[in-house]
Coordinates of C-alpha atoms in Angstrom, one line a residue:
M896 CA 42.5 40.1 35.0
R897 CA 44.3 42.8 33.7
Q898 CA 44.0 44.7 36.3
L899 CA 45.2 42.5 38.7
R900 CA 48.2 41.7 36.1
Y901 CA 49.4 44.8 36.1
F902 CA 48.5 45.1 40.2
V903 CA 51.2 41.9 40.5
A904 CA 53.7 43.8 38.5
I905 CA 54.2 47.0 40.6
A906 CA 54.3 44.9 43.6
E907 CA 56.6 42.9 42.2
E908 CA 59.0 46.0 40.6
G909 CA 58.0 47.7 43.8
S910 CA 57.3 51.2 41.3
L911 CA 54.8 52.4 38.9
S912 CA 57.9 53.7 36.7
A913 CA 59.5 49.9 36.4
A914 CA 56.3 48.1 36.3
A915 CA 54.9 50.3 33.1
A916 CA 58.4 49.3 31.4
R917 CA 57.4 45.6 32.6
L918 CA 54.3 45.8 30.8
L919 CA 55.9 47.8 27.8
M920 CA 52.9 50.9 28.7
T921 CA 53.2 54.8 30.6
Q922 CA 52.8 55.0 34.1
P923 CA 49.8 57.1 34.3
P924 CA 46.8 54.2 33.0
L925 CA 48.9 52.0 35.9
S926 CA 48.3 54.5 38.8
A927 CA 44.8 54.4 37.6
V928 CA 44.9 50.5 38.3
V929 CA 45.8 50.8 41.3
A930 CA 43.3 53.5 42.5
G931 CA 40.4 52.2 40.5
L932 CA 41.0 48.8 42.4
E933 CA 41.6 50.5 46.2
K934 CA 38.3 51.9 45.4
E935 CA 36.5 49.1 44.4
I936 CA 38.1 47.3 47.7
G937 CA 37.9 50.2 50.2
A938 CA 41.7 49.3 50.9
Q939 CA 45.1 50.8 50.2
L940 CA 47.0 48.6 48.7
L941 CA 50.1 50.4 48.1
V942 CA 52.3 52.9 50.6
R943 CA 54.7 55.3 49.2
H944 CA 58.1 55.4 50.1
P945 CA 61.5 57.5 48.6
R946 CA 62.2 54.7 46.2
G947 CA 58.9 53.2 44.7
V948 CA 55.9 51.1 46.6
L949 CA 55.7 48.7 48.9
P950 CA 52.2 46.5 49.6
T951 CA 50.4 47.3 52.3
A952 CA 48.5 44.1 54.6
A953 CA 46.0 43.8 52.1
G954 CA 47.9 44.6 49.0
R955 CA 50.1 41.5 49.9
E956 CA 46.6 39.3 50.1
L957 CA 45.5 40.5 47.1
L958 CA 48.7 40.0 45.7
A959 CA 48.3 35.8 47.2
W960 CA 45.5 35.7 45.1
A961 CA 46.2 37.8 41.8
R962 CA 49.3 35.1 41.6
R963 CA 47.5 32.3 42.3
L964 CA 44.7 33.4 39.8
E965 CA 46.9 34.0 37.1
R966 CA 48.4 30.9 37.8
E967 CA 45.1 28.8 37.4
L968 CA 44.1 30.6 34.7
G969 CA 47.4 29.9 32.7
E970 CA 46.7 25.9 33.8
A971 CA 42.7 26.8 32.5
T972 CA 44.3 27.9 30.1
A973 CA 46.8 25.2 28.5
S974 CA 44.5 22.8 29.5
V975 CA 41.3 23.7 27.4
R976 CA 44.3 23.7 24.2
A977 CA 45.1 20.7 24.9
L978 CA 41.3 20.0 24.5
A979 CA 41.4 21.5 21.2
D980 CA 44.4 19.6 19.9
G981 CA 42.7 16.6 21.0
A982 CA 45.8 15.8 23.1
T983 CA 43.1 15.1 26.1
G984 CA 39.5 14.4 26.2
T985 CA 37.7 10.9 26.3
L986 CA 37.8 8.7 22.8
R987 CA 34.4 6.7 22.2
L988 CA 35.4 3.2 19.7
T989 CA 33.6 0.2 19.0
S990 CA 35.2 -2.9 16.9
V991 CA 34.7 -6.2 15.5
P992 CA 34.5 -9.1 17.9
S993 CA 36.8 -10.1 14.7
A994 CA 39.3 -6.8 15.0
A995 CA 39.8 -7.2 19.4
D996 CA 42.3 -9.9 19.2
R997 CA 45.3 -8.0 17.3
C998 CA 43.8 -5.2 14.7
T999 CA 42.2 -2.4 16.8
P1000 CA 44.7 -3.5 20.1
A1001 CA 47.7 -3.0 17.0
F1002 CA 46.0 0.2 15.7
L1003 CA 45.0 1.8 19.6
R1004 CA 48.9 1.2 20.5
R1005 CA 50.2 4.0 17.7
Y1006 CA 47.2 5.9 19.0
V1007 CA 48.5 6.0 22.7
Q1008 CA 51.6 5.6 21.8
R1009 CA 51.1 9.6 20.1
W1010 CA 48.8 11.0 22.8
P1011 CA 49.1 9.1 25.6
D1012 CA 46.4 11.7 28.3
V1013 CA 42.9 11.2 26.2
H1014 CA 41.4 8.2 27.3
L1015 CA 39.6 6.0 25.1
D1016 CA 36.6 4.5 26.2
V1017 CA 36.2 1.1 23.8
T1018 CA 33.5 -1.5 23.5
E1019 CA 32.4 -4.2 20.9
S1020 CA 29.7 -4.2 18.5
A1021 CA 28.3 -7.4 16.7
G1022 CA 29.5 -6.8 13.3
P1023 CA 30.0 -4.3 11.4
V1024 CA 26.6 -3.5 10.4
A1025 CA 25.9 -2.7 14.4
A1026 CA 29.4 -0.8 14.6
L1027 CA 28.7 1.7 11.7
E1028 CA 24.9 1.9 13.5
A1029 CA 26.5 2.9 16.5
V1030 CA 28.8 5.6 15.0
R1031 CA 25.6 7.0 13.3
Q1032 CA 24.2 7.6 16.6
R1033 CA 26.8 9.2 18.4
S1034 CA 27.4 6.8 20.5
A1035 CA 30.8 6.0 19.2
E1036 CA 33.3 7.9 17.5
A1037 CA 34.5 6.3 15.4
A1038 CA 35.0 2.0 14.9
V1039 CA 37.0 -0.3 13.8
L1040 CA 35.4 -3.3 11.1
F1041 CA 36.2 -5.3 8.5
T1042 CA 34.7 -5.0 4.7
S1043 CA 35.8 -6.8 1.4
D1044 CA 35.4 -3.5 -0.5
P1045 CA 36.3 0.1 1.0
V1046 CA 34.8 1.5 -1.6
E1047 CA 31.5 0.3 -1.6
L1048 CA 31.2 0.4 1.8
R1049 CA 32.4 4.3 2.0
D1050 CA 29.5 4.9 -0.9
R1051 CA 27.3 3.8 0.0
Y1052 CA 27.4 2.5 3.5
A1053 CA 28.8 5.4 5.2
A1054 CA 27.9 8.4 3.8
G1055 CA 28.5 11.5 5.4
L1056 CA 31.4 9.5 7.3
E1057 CA 34.9 9.4 7.3
V1058 CA 36.5 6.2 6.3
R1059 CA 39.7 5.2 6.6
L1060 CA 42.2 2.2 5.6
I1061 CA 44.1 0.4 8.1
G1062 CA 45.6 -2.7 6.2
P1063 CA 44.6 -5.6 4.4
E1064 CA 44.0 -9.0 6.3
P1065 CA 43.7 -12.4 4.6
L1066 CA 40.8 -15.2 5.1
V1067 CA 41.5 -18.3 6.4
L1068 CA 39.5 -21.4 6.1
M1069 CA 39.1 -23.4 9.5
A1070 CA 37.3 -26.4 9.7
P1071 CA 38.1 -29.4 12.7
N1072 CA 40.0 -31.5 11.9
G1073 CA 38.7 -34.6 9.9
A1074 CA 36.1 -32.0 8.5
A1075 CA 37.1 -33.3 5.0
P1076 CA 40.0 -35.8 3.6
V1077 CA 42.4 -33.4 2.9
D1078 CA 45.3 -32.2 5.2
Q1079 CA 44.2 -28.5 3.8
P1080 CA 40.7 -28.5 2.6
G1081 CA 39.3 -26.3 0.1
V1082 CA 35.8 -24.3 -0.9
A1083 CA 34.8 -27.6 -2.1
D1084 CA 36.4 -30.2 -0.4
L1085 CA 33.8 -28.4 2.1
G1086 CA 31.1 -28.1 0.6
A1087 CA 28.8 -29.7 1.8
A1088 CA 30.4 -29.1 5.5
L1089 CA 27.6 -26.7 7.5
W1090 CA 28.9 -23.4 7.5
L1091 CA 28.7 -20.5 10.5
L1092 CA 28.4 -17.5 9.7
T1093 CA 27.4 -14.0 12.0
G1094 CA 24.9 -13.2 10.8
T1095 CA 26.0 -9.9 8.6
P1096 CA 24.2 -10.4 5.3
A1097 CA 26.5 -11.1 1.6
S1098 CA 24.0 -7.6 0.9
F1099 CA 27.0 -5.6 3.0
P1100 CA 30.4 -5.8 1.6
G1101 CA 32.1 -8.3 4.3
L1102 CA 32.7 -11.6 4.9
A1103 CA 29.2 -13.3 4.0
R1104 CA 29.0 -11.7 0.5
V1105 CA 33.4 -12.8 0.4
L1106 CA 31.9 -16.4 1.1
E1107 CA 28.8 -16.6 -1.6
Q1108 CA 31.3 -16.1 -4.3
E1109 CA 33.6 -19.0 -3.2
W1110 CA 31.0 -20.9 -3.2
R1111 CA 29.9 -19.6 -6.6
R1112 CA 32.6 -20.4 -8.2
A1113 CA 33.4 -24.0 -6.5
G1114 CA 29.7 -24.4 -7.6
V1115 CA 29.0 -25.7 -4.1
D1116 CA 25.7 -24.8 -2.5
P1117 CA 26.4 -25.4 1.2
P1118 CA 24.0 -25.7 4.1
R1119 CA 24.5 -22.6 6.3
R1120 CA 23.4 -21.4 10.0
T1121 CA 23.8 -18.3 11.9
V1122 CA 24.5 -17.5 15.2
A1123 CA 25.3 -14.6 17.3
S1124 CA 28.7 -14.5 17.2
L1125 CA 32.6 -15.3 16.9
G1126 CA 32.8 -16.0 20.2
I1127 CA 30.3 -19.0 19.3
A1128 CA 31.1 -19.7 16.3
R1129 CA 34.9 -20.1 17.7
L1130 CA 32.9 -22.5 20.2
F1131 CA 31.4 -24.6 18.0
L1132 CA 34.6 -25.0 16.4
R1133 CA 36.3 -26.6 18.8
A1134 CA 33.2 -28.7 19.3
G1135 CA 33.8 -30.2 16.0
I1136 CA 30.4 -29.0 14.7
G1137 CA 30.5 -27.1 11.5
V1138 CA 33.3 -24.8 9.2
T1139 CA 33.7 -21.5 8.3
A1140 CA 36.1 -18.8 6.8
M1141 CA 37.2 -15.7 9.5
N1142 CA 40.5 -12.7 9.1
E1143 CA 43.7 -14.7 10.1
S1144 CA 44.0 -13.0 13.4
A1145 CA 40.8 -13.7 14.8
A1146 CA 41.7 -17.5 13.7
A1147 CA 45.0 -17.3 16.4
G1148 CA 45.1 -19.3 19.7
L1149 CA 41.7 -22.0 18.2
G1150 CA 44.3 -25.3 19.2
D1151 CA 45.7 -28.2 17.1
D1152 CA 41.7 -29.2 17.1
V1153 CA 41.4 -27.1 14.0
V1154 CA 42.4 -26.7 10.5
L1155 CA 43.9 -23.4 8.8
S1156 CA 43.5 -23.3 5.2
P1157 CA 44.3 -20.6 2.8
M1158 CA 41.7 -19.1 0.9
P1159 CA 41.7 -20.3 -3.0
E1160 CA 43.9 -17.9 -5.1
G1161 CA 42.2 -14.9 -6.1
C1162 CA 39.8 -14.5 -3.1
A1163 CA 38.7 -11.2 -2.2
E1164 CA 41.1 -10.6 1.4
L1165 CA 39.5 -8.3 4.0
H1166 CA 40.5 -5.0 4.6
A1167 CA 40.7 -3.9 8.1
V1168 CA 39.2 -0.1 8.3
V1169 CA 37.8 2.7 10.7
V1170 CA 34.9 4.9 10.2
A1171 CA 33.7 7.7 12.4
I1172 CA 32.9 11.1 12.7
P1173 CA 35.5 13.6 12.2
E1174 CA 34.5 16.8 14.4
Q1175 CA 36.8 16.5 16.8
R1176 CA 40.5 16.7 17.4
T1177 CA 40.9 13.3 19.2
V1178 CA 39.2 11.9 16.3
R1179 CA 41.0 13.0 13.7
N1180 CA 43.8 12.3 15.1
L1181 CA 42.8 8.9 15.3
L1182 CA 42.5 9.1 11.7
E1183 CA 45.8 10.4 10.6
L1184 CA 46.4 6.9 11.9
A1185 CA 45.0 5.4 8.1
T1186 CA 44.9 6.1 4.7
P1187 CA 41.9 7.3 3.0
V1188 CA 40.3 5.7 0.5
P1189 CA 41.2 6.3 -3.3

């Protein structure tokens, strides 16, 4: 490309001396470049005249190709630089269902506002354990999920991954109308009701652990039923079957048949976090939008 760049300068300036001044070099190396190109191509590229040089037909053809290659090289360099800076490329992210209504869209909206040319490939994981596994198995570069203890999540469940805080999310109790004798039922009021859980074990710092703690505090040991997904739990609630708790944003839109109550004072809240492998620049840019876990 250097030889072609020199040739373009000679052809555009119309003289070896002017091209040498433009390129900040001496004239003899330029004469050697022209001679080398003519020998390699097998055609005369320049004709000399009293005031300088003019390209021949072969020279004009080479000039057109050289300009095209120079332009394409510039575009390729800019494209690769943008990819390296995280301004383009693909970011694969998975989200737990409870974050899909409000938390993940709001987080990604901030990302897209700053890096609009990155292609987002977003999937949904069944729960936080599945989301973490997706990142470990590299089927996703990042995951948005909820945890009751970001420090424990980082140290025990996400070793080798980057964990950052997106923000807190309060929990609400959800019960069908008439499930308890009070308008705003608490955990103790619903102690005999069937509680719907989505399968994440209480050993994981998440919703199931928070509920286990609240049942102990209220002195109740309610019956439980594991359902396949958050969507199924919502379906049961609309049908008047069971009670549960969810993060506030996931509880929106359930309608008047479901009563929402705040969790008791002192109840642990959930924290939305992003967990990622910070190898790609696109992922590091995403992590910059969240706060490091203290």
